[in-house]
mmCIF file of C-alpha atoms in Angstrom:
data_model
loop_
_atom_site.group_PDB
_atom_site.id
_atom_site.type_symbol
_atom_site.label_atom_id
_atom_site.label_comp_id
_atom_site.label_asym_id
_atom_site.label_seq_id
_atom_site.Cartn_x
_atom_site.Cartn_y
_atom_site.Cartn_z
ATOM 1 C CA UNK A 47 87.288 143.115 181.781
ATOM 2 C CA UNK A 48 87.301 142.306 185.566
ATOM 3 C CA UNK A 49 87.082 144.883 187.917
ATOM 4 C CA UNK A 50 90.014 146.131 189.816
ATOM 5 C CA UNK A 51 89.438 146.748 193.260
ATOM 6 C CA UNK A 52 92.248 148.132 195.364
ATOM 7 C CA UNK A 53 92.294 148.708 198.817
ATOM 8 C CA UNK A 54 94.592 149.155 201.708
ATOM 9 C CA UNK A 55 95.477 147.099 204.811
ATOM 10 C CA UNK A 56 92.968 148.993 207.197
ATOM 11 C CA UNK A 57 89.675 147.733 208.586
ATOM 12 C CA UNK A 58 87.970 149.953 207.111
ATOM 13 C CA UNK A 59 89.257 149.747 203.671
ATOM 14 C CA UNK A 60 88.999 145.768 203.631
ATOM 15 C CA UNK A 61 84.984 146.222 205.137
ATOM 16 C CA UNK A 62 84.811 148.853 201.797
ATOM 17 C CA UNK A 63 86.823 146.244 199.474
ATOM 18 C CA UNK A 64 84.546 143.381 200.788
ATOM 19 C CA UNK A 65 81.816 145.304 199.921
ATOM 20 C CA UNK A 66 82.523 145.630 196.309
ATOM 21 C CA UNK A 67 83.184 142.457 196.047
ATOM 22 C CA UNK A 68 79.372 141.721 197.208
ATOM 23 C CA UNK A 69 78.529 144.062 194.800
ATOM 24 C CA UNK A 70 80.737 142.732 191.795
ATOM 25 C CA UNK A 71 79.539 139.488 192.401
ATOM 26 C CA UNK A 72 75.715 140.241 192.456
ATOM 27 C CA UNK A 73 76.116 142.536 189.170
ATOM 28 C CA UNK A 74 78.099 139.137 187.510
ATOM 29 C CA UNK A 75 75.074 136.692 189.161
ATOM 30 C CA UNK A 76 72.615 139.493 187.334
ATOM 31 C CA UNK A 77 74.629 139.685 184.166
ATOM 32 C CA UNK A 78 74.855 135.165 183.971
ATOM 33 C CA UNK A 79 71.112 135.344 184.510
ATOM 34 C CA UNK A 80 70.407 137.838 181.656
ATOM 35 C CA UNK A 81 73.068 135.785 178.987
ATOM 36 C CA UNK A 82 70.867 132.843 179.352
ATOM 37 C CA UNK A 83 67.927 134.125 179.387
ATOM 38 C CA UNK A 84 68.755 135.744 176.140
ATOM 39 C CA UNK A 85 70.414 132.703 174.679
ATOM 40 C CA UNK A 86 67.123 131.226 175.364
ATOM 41 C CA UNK A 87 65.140 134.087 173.378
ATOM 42 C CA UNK A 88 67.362 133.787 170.798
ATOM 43 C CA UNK A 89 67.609 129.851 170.442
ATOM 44 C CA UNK A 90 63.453 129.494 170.224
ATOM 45 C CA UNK A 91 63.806 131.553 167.257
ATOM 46 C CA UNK A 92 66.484 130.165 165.602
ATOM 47 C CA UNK A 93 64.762 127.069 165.952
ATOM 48 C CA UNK A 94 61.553 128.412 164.530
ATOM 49 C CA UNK A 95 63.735 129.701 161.588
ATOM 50 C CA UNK A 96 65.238 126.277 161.620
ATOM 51 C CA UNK A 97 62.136 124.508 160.892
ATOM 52 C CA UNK A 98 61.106 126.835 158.359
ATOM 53 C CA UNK A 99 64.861 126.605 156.856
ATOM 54 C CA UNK A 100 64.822 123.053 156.921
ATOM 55 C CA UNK A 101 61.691 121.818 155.228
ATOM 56 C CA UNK A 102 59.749 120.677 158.095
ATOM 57 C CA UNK A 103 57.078 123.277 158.212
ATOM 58 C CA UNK A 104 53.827 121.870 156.894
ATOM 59 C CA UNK A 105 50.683 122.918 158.759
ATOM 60 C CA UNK A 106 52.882 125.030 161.418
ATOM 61 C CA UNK A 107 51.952 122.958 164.337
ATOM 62 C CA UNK A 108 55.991 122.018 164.962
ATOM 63 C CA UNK A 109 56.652 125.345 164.807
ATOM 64 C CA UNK A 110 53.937 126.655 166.843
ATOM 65 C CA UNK A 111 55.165 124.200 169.238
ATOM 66 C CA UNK A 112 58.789 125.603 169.607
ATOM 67 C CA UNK A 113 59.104 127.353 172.806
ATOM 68 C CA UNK A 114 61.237 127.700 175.635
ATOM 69 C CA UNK A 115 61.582 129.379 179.157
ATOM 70 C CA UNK A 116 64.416 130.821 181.406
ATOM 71 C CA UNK A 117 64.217 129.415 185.056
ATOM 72 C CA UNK A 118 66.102 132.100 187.817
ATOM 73 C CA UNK A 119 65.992 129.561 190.503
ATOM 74 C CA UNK A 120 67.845 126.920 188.673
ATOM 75 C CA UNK A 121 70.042 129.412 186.684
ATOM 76 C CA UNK A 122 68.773 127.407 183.365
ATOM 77 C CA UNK A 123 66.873 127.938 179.828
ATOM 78 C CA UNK A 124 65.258 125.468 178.554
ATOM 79 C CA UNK A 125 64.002 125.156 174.510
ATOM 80 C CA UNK A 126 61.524 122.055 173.557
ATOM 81 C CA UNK A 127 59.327 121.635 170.735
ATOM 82 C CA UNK A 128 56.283 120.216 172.268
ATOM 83 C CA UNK A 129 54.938 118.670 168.870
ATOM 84 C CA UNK A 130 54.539 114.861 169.239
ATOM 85 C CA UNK A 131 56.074 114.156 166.218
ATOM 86 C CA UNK A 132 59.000 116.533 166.547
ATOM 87 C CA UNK A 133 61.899 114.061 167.650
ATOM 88 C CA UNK A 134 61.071 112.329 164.490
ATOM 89 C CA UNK A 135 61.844 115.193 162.251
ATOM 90 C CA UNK A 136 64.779 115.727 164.398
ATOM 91 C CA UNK A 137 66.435 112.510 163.568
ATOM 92 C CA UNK A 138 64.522 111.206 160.545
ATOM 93 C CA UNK A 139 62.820 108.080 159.854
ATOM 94 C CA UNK A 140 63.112 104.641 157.827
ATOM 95 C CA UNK A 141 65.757 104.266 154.787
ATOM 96 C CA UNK A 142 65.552 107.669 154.234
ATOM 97 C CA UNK A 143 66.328 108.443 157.762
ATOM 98 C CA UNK A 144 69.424 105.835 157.447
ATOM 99 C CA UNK A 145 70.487 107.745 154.333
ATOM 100 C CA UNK A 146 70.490 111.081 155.597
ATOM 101 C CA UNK A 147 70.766 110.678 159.375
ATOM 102 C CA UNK A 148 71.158 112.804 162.065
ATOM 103 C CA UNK A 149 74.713 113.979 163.223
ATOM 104 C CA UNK A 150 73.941 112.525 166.846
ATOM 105 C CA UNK A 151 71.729 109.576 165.754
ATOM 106 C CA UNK A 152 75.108 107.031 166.870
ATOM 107 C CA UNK A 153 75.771 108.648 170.594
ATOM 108 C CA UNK A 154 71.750 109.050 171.098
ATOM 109 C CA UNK A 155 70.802 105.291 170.526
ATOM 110 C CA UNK A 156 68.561 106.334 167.705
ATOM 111 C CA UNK A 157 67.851 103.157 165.167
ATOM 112 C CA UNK A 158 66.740 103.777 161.813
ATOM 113 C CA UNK A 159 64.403 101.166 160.212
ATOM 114 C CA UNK A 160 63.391 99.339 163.331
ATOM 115 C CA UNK A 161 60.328 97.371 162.140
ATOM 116 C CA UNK A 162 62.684 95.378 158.932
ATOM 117 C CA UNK A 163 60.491 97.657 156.763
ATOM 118 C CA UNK A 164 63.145 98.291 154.089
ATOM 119 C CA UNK A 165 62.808 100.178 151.003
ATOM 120 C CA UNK A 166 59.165 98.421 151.050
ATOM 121 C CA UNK A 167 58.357 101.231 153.353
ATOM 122 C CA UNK A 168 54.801 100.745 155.231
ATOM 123 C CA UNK A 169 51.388 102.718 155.326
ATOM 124 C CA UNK A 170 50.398 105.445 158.207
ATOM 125 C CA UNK A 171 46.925 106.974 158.908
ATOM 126 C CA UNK A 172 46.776 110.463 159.121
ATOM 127 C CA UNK A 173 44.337 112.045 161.117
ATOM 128 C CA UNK A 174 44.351 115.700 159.116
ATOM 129 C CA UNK A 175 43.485 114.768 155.901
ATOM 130 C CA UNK A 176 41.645 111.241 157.258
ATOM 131 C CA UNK A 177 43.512 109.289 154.643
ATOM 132 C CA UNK A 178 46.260 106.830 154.660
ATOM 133 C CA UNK A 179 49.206 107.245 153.475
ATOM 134 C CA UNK A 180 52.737 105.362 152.300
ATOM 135 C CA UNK A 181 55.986 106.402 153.485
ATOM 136 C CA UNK A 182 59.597 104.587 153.128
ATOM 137 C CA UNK A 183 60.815 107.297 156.291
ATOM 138 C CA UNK A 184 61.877 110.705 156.030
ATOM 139 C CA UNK A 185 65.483 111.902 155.912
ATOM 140 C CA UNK A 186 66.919 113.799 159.576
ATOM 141 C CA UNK A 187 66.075 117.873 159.209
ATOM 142 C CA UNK A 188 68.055 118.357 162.923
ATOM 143 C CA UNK A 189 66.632 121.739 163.632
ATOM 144 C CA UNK A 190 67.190 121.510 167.194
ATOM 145 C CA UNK A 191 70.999 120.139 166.758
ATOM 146 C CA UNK A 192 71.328 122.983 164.377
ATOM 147 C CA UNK A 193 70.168 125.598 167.153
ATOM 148 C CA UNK A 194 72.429 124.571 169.322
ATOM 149 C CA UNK A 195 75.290 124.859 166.869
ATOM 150 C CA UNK A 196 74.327 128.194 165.699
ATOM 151 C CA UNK A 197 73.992 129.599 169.318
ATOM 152 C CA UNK A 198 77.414 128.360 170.282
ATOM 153 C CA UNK A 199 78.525 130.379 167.258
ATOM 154 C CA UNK A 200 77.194 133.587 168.341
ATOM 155 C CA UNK A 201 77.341 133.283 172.162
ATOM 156 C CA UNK A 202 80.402 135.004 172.410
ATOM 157 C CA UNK A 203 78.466 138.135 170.687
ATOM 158 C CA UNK A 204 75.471 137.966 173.310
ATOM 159 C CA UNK A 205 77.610 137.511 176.197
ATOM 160 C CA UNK A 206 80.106 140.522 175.264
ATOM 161 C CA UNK A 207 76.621 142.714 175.136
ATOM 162 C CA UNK A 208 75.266 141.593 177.737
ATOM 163 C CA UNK A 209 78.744 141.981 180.034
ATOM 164 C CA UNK A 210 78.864 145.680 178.683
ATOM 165 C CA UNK A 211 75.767 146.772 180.011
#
């Protein structure tokens, strides 16, 4: 609920009034900068979770890589996963990716399948296990897209905690 200030036509009473305005509006700047921050908190564990949740944890380097940051000078959090490989699991790969893209794959400019490989899939060299490998693609495990939908779910809760303190 907003504060109610009231105040009468003196100049002393509008100097007071102005005042707790200044005051009002540095307590609502404080309590902006602590929602995001804690949005941000919260999102690079849900996306940890996500990962987990989703399949896409195999030797925990994408989830290692999950991390974020809140920024006071630019008023902004920020939540990457720093794994190279990590905007593939995002939005899948190959037929499999086609099959089971991601929600966003259209509006992003993401193409599925760009090399003509087909159901014929191709062959990859991984560096862990110093073997090769065949793969047809991988289907999308969004884990990112799905953070953001699950903090826009509970932002409402956050903020009203935050805004009571």
């Amino acid at each position: 609920m907003p504060k109610k200030i009231t105040f009468g036509l003196s100049q002393r009473e509008i100097q007071s009034a102005i005042k707790e305005i200044e005051a009002y509006k540095q307590d609502l700047n404080r309590k902006c900068q602590l929602l995001v921050q804690a949005l941000t908190e919260q999102g690079i564990e849900i996306a940890k979770i996500n990962v987990r949740t989703l399949g896409a944890f195999y030797t925990g380097e994408l989830e290692s890589s999950i991390n974020g940051y809140y920024s006071p000078s630019l008023g902004t959090g920020i939540i990457y996963a720093g794994a190279w490989y990590a905007i593939y699991v995002e939005f899948g790969t190959g037929i499999r990716g086609s099959e089971a893209s991601h929600p966003l794959s259209g509006k992003t400019g993401w193409y599925y399948d760009v090399n003509n490989h087909g159901e014929s899939g191709w062959v990859y060299y991984n560096e862990n296990d110093n073997s090769y490998h065949w793969t047809d693609g991988m289907p999308s495990r969004p884990f990112m897209y799905d953070t953001v939908r699950e903090l826009d779910l509970i932002c409402g809760q956050i903020a009203k905690a935050v805004f009571k303190s």
